[in-house]
GROMACS .gro file of C-alpha atoms in nm:
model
  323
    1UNK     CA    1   0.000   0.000   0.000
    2UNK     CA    2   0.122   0.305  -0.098
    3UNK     CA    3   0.134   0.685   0.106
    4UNK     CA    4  -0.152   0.775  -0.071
    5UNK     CA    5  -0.382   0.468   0.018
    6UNK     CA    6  -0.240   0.474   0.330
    7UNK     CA    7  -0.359   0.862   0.355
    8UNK     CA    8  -0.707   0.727   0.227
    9UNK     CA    9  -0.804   0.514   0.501
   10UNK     CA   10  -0.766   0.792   0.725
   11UNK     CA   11  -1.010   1.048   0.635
   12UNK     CA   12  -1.254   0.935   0.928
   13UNK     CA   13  -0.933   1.000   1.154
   14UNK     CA   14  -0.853   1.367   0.973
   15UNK     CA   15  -1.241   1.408   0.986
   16UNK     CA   16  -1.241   1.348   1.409
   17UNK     CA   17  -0.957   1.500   1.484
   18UNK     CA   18  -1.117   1.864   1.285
   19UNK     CA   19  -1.450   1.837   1.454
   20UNK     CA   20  -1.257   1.793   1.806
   21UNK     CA   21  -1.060   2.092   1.749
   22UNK     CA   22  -1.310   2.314   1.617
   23UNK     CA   23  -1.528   2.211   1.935
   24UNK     CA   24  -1.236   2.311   2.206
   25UNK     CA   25  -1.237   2.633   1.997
   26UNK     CA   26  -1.532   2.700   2.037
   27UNK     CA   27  -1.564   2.590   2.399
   28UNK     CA   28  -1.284   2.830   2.483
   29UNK     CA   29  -1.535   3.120   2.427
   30UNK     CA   30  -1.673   3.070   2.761
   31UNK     CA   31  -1.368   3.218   2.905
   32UNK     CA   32  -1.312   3.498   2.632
   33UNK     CA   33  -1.653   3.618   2.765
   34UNK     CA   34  -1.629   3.960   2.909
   35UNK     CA   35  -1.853   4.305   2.951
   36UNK     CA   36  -1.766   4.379   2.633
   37UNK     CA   37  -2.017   4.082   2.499
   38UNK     CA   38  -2.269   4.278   2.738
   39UNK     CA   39  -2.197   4.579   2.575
   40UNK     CA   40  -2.202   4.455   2.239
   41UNK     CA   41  -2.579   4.304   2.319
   42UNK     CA   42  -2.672   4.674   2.501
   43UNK     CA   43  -2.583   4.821   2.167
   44UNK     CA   44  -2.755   4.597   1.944
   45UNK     CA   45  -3.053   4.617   2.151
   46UNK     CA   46  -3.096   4.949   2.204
   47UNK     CA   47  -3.031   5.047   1.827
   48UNK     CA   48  -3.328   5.230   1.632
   49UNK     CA   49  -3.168   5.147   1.331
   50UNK     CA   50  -2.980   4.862   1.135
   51UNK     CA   51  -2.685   4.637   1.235
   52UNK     CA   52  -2.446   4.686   0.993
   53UNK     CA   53  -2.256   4.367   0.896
   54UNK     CA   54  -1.894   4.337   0.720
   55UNK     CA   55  -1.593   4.162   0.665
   56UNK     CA   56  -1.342   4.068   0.413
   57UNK     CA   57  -1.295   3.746   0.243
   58UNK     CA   58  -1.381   3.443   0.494
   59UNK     CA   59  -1.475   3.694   0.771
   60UNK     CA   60  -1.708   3.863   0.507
   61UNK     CA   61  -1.882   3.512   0.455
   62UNK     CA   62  -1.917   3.470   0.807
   63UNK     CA   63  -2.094   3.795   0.870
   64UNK     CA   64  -2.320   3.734   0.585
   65UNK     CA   65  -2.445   3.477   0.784
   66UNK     CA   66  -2.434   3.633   1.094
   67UNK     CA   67  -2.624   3.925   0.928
   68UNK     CA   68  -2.893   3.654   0.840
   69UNK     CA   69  -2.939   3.511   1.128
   70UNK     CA   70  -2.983   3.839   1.321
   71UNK     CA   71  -3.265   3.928   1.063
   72UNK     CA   72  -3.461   3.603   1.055
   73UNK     CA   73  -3.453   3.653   1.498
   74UNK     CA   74  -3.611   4.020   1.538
   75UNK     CA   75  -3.292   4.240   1.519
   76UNK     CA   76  -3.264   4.423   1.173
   77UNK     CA   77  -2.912   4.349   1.003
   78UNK     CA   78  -2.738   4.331   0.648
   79UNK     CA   79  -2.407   4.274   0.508
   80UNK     CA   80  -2.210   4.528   0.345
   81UNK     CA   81  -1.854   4.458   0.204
   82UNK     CA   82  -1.618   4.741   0.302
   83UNK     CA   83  -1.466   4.734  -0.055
   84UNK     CA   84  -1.823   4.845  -0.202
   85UNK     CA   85  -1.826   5.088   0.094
   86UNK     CA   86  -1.597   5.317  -0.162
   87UNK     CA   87  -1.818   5.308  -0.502
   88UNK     CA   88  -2.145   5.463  -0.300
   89UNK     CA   89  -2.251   5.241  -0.076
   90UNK     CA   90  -2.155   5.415   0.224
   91UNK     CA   91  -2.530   5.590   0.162
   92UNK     CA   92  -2.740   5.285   0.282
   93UNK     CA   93  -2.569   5.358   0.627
   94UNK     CA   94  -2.724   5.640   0.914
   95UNK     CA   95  -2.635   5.770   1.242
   96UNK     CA   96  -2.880   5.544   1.409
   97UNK     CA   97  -2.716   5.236   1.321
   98UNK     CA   98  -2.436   4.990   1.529
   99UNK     CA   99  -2.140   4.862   1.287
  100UNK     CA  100  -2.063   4.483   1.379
  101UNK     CA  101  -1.724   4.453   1.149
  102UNK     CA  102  -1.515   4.058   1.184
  103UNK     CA  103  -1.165   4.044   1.100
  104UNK     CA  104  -0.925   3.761   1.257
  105UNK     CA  105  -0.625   3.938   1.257
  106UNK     CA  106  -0.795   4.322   1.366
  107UNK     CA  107  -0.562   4.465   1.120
  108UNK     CA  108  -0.717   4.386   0.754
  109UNK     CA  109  -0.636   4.675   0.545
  110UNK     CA  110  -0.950   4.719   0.319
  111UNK     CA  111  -1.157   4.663   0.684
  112UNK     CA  112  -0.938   4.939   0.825
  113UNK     CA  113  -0.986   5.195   0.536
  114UNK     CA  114  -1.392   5.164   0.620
  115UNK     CA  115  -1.310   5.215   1.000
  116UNK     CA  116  -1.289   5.614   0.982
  117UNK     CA  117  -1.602   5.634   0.794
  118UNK     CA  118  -1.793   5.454   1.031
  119UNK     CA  119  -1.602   5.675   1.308
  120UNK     CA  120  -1.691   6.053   1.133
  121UNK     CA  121  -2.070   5.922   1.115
  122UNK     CA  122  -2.037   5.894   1.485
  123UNK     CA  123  -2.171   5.499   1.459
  124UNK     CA  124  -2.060   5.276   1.744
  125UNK     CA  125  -1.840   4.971   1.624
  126UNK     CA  126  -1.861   4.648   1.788
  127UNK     CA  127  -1.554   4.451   1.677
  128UNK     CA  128  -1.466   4.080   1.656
  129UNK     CA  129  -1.118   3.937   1.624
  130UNK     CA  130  -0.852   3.720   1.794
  131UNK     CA  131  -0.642   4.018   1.867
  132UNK     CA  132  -0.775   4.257   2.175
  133UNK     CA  133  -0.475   4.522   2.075
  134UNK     CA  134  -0.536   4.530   1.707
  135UNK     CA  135  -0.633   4.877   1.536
  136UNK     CA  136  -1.022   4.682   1.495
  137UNK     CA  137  -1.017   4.668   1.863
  138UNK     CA  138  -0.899   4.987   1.985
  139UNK     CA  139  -1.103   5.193   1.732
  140UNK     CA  140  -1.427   4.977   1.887
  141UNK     CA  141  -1.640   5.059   2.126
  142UNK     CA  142  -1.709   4.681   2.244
  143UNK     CA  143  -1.467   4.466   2.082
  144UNK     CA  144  -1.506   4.044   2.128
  145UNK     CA  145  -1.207   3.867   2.141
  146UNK     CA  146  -1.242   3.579   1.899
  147UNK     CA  147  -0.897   3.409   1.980
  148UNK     CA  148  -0.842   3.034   1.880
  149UNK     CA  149  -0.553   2.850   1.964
  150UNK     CA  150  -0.480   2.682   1.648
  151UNK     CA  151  -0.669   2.631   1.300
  152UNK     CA  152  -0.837   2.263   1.251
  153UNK     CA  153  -0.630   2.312   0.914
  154UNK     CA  154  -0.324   2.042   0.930
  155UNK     CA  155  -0.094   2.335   0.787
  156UNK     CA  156  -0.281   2.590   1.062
  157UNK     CA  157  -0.321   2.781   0.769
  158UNK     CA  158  -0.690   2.756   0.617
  159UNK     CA  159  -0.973   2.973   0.829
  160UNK     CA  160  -1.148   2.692   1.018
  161UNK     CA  161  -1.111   2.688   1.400
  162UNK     CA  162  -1.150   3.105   1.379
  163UNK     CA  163  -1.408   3.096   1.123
  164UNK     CA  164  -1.592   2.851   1.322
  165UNK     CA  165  -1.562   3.026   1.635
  166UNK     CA  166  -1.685   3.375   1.474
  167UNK     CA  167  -1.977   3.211   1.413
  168UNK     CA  168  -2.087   3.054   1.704
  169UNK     CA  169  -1.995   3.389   1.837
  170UNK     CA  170  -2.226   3.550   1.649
  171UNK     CA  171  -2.519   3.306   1.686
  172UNK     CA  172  -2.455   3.380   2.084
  173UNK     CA  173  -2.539   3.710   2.007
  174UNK     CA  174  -2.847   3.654   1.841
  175UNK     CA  175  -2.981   3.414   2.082
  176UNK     CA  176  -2.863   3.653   2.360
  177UNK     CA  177  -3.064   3.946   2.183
  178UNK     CA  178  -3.394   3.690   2.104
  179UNK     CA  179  -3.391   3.626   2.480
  180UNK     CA  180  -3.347   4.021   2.578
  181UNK     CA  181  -3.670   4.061   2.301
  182UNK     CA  182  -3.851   3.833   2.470
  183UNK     CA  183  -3.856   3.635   2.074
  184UNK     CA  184  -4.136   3.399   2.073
  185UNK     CA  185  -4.194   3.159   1.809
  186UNK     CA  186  -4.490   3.345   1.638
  187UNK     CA  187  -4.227   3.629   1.614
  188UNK     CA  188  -3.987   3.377   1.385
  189UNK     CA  189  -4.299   3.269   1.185
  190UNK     CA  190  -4.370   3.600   1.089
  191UNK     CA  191  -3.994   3.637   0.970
  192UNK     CA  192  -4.030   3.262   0.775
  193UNK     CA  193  -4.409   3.273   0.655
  194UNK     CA  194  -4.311   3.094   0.319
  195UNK     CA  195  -4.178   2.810   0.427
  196UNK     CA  196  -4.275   2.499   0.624
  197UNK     CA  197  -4.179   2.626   0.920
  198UNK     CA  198  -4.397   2.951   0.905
  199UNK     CA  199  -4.665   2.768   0.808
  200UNK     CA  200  -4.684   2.535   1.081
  201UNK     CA  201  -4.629   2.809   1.324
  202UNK     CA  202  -4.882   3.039   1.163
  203UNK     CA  203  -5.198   2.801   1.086
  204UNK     CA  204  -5.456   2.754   1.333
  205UNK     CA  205  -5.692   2.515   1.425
  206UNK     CA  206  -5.918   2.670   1.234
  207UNK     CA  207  -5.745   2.688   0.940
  208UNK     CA  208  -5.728   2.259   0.864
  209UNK     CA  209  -6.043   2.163   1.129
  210UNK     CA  210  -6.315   1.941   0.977
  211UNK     CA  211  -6.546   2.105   1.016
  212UNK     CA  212  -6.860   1.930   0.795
  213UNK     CA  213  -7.003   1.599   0.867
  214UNK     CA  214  -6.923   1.572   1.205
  215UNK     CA  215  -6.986   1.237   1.368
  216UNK     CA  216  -7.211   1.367   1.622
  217UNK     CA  217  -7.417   1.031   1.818
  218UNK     CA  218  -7.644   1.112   2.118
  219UNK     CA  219  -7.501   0.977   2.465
  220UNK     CA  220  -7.814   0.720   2.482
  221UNK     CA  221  -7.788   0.589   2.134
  222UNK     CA  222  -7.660   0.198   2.210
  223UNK     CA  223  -7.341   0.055   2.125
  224UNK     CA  224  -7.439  -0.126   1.822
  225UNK     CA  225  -7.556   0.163   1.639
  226UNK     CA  226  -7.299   0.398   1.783
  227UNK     CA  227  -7.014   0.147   1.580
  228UNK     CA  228  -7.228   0.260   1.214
  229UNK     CA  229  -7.197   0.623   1.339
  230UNK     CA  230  -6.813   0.594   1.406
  231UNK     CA  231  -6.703   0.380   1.068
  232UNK     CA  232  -6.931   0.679   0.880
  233UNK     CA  233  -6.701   0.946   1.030
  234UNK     CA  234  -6.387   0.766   0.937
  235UNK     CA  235  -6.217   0.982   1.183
  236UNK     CA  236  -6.220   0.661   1.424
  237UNK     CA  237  -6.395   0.878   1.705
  238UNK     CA  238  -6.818   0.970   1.781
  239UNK     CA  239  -6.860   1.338   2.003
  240UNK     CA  240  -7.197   1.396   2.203
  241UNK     CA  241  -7.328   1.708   2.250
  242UNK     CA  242  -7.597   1.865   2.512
  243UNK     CA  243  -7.682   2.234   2.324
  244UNK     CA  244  -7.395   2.241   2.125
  245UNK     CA  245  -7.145   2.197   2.399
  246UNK     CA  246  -6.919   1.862   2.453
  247UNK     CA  247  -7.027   1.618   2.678
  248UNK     CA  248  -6.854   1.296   2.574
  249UNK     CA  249  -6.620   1.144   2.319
  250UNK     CA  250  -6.601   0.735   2.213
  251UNK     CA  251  -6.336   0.602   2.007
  252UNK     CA  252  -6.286   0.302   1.807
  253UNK     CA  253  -6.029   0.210   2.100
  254UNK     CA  254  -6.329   0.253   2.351
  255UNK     CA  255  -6.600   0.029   2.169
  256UNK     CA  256  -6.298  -0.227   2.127
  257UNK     CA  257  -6.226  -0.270   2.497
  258UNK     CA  258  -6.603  -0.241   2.536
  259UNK     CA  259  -6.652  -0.579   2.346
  260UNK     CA  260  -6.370  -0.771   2.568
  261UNK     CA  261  -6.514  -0.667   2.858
  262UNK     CA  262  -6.904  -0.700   2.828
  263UNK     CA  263  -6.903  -0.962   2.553
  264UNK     CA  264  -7.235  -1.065   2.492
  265UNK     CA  265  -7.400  -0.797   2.672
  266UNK     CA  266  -7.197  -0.496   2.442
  267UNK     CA  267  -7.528  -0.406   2.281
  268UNK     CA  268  -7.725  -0.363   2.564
  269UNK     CA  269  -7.487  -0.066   2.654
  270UNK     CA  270  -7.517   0.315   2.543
  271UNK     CA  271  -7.234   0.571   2.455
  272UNK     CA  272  -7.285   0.734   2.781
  273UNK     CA  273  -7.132   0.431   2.965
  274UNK     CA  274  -6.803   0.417   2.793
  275UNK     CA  275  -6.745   0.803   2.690
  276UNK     CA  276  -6.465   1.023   2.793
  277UNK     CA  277  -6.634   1.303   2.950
  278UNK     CA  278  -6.349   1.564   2.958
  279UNK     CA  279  -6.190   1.500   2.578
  280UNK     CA  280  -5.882   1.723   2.535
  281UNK     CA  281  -6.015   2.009   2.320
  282UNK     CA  282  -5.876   2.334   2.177
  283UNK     CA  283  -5.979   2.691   2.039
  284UNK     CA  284  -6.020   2.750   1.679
  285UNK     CA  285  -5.681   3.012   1.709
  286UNK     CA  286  -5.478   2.733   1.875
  287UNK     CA  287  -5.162   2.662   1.672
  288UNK     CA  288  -5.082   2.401   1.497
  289UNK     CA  289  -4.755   2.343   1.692
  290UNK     CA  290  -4.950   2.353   2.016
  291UNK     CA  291  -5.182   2.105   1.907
  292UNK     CA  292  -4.934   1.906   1.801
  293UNK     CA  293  -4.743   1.894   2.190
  294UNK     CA  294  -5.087   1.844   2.310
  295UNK     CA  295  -5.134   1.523   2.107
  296UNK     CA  296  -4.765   1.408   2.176
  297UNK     CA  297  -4.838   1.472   2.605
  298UNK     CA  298  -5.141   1.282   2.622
  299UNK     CA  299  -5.088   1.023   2.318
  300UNK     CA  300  -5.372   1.090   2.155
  301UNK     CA  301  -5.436   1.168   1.764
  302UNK     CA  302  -5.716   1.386   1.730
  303UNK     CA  303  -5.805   1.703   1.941
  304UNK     CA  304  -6.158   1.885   1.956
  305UNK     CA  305  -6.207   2.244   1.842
  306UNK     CA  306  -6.464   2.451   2.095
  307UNK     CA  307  -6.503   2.782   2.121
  308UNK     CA  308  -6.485   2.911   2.508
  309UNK     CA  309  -6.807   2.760   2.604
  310UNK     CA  310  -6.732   2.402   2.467
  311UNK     CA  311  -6.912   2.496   2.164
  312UNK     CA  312  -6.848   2.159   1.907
  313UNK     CA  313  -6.672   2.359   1.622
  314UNK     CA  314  -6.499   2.084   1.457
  315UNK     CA  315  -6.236   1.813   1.462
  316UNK     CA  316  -5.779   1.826   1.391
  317UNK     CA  317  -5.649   1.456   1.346
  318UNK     CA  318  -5.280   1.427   1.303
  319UNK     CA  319  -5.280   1.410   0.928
  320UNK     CA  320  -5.401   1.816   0.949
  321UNK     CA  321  -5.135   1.879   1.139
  322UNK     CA  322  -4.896   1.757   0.851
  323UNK     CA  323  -4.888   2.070   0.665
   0.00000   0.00000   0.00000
């Protein structure tokens, strides 16, 4: 076997040995934690306008993303490369907003040109690098220190430990600022309502309820005739009403253990005998999601819409809530 092959049967070893090291740098974070991430979160919170995102070269990518994600959680943000900075776009940025700028090394030339800008506008900078006496840092007014021991790259040359750590960096901020906002999930839907996600977080009970043909059977009718009334429905479930409110609910599951334990005498028995008389039930505005965690708690597969007065409005099953 030659070096090569040899080589070959290690990627799972390379593979390991990258993810390990990119973990301990990002676990070293904890300690690099200071006021100045407090700060950083103070500033971000309290600004009326945008975060201002940039970076050059792998540092630019990672504050794309960074921008992204502080968008898509409640705290306005885009990314702006501080070459374009020079042919106009400088204009997108006002007094109101905070500058978040990434650079490993603090000292990136094309990063440090856009510095004075940003400084004659009078816009705090919150800077991110590995070195807390770099030009980046002293020009900021919170600066993170982003420092990684070593890269995951075999030659310590490639951007992947400090890339990695940026990152995670950033998401802690925007987790940090969702949890200042108070961010609840109807607040991400509304930043996601085209995908699955924002659908399933925006659609109520209402919205996917059967609501027609509802197998409604009186709480005297008898067993044997409540069994017709269930197979109709083919939801695998009969409701009973007294003025329009829930009373009871049978299932197939209830008339099955019926017939194992009364035998002969089933049919002498009426859907009042076997009924749940507290089903689980929801409101029409109850989301989907919520419906969904109350199935999952109390194993069940279909909930009952009421209004506030246990008004029978209509039916969810699981399959609805497979949007």
């Amino acid at each position: 076997m030659n070096e090569e092959e040899q080589r070959l049967k290690q990627v799972r070893t390379y593979a390991i040995q990258c993810i390990k090291e990119e973990t301990d740098a990002t676990l070293n974070l904890i300690n690099q934690l200071d006021e100045n991430f407090d700060k950083a979160v103070s500033l971000m919170f309290h600004c009326t306008g945008k975060i201002v995102v940039t970076g050059v070269g792998k540092s630019g990518n990672i504050g794309a993303k960074i921008a992204a994600t502080l968008s898509s959680t409640g705290t306005p943000a885009f990314f702006v490369n501080p070459l374009d900075v020079y042919h106009g776009d400088l204009g997108v940025m006002t007094k109101d907003d905070v500058v978040l700028a990434l650079s490993n090394s603090g000292q990136t030339d094309e990063l440090l040109r856009f510095i004075p800008m940003v400084l004659h506008m009078n816009i705090p900078i919150i800077g991110m690098s590995a070195n807390p006496d770099s030009l980046l840092a002293k020009y900021s007014t919170a600066h993170l220190k982003v420092w990684v021991e070593k890269e995951a790259c075999p030659l310590n040359l490639a951007p992947t430990s400090s890339t990695t750590a940026a990152l995670v960096m950033g998401d802690a901020l925007a987790v940090a600022l969702m949890c200042v906002r108070n961010f609840k999930p109807q607040d991400f839907a509304q930043f996601h309502p085209g995908g699955e996600l924002g659908k399933r977080l925006l659609t109520t009970a209402q919205d996917v309820m059967r609501s027609d043909d509802l197998p409604v059977i009186p709480k005297e009718m008898h067993l044997g005739e409540a069994i017709i009334h269930v197979s109709k429905g083919k939801l695998g479930l009969g409701v009973s009403l007294d003025n329009g409110k829930v009373i009871g609910l049978i299932t197939d599951g209830d008339i099955r253990r019926a017939m194992e334990r009364w035998q002969a005498e089933f049919f002498d028995h009426t859907v009042s005998d076997i009924m749940t008389k507290e089903p689980k039930t929801v409101l029409p505005t109850t989301k989907i999601t919520e419906i969904q965690q109350v199935m999952h708690r109390n194993k069940i597969h279909t909930v009952l819409v009421c209004d506030e007065e246990r008004h029978f409005l209509g039916i969810v099953d699981h399959y609805s809530c497979m949007l």
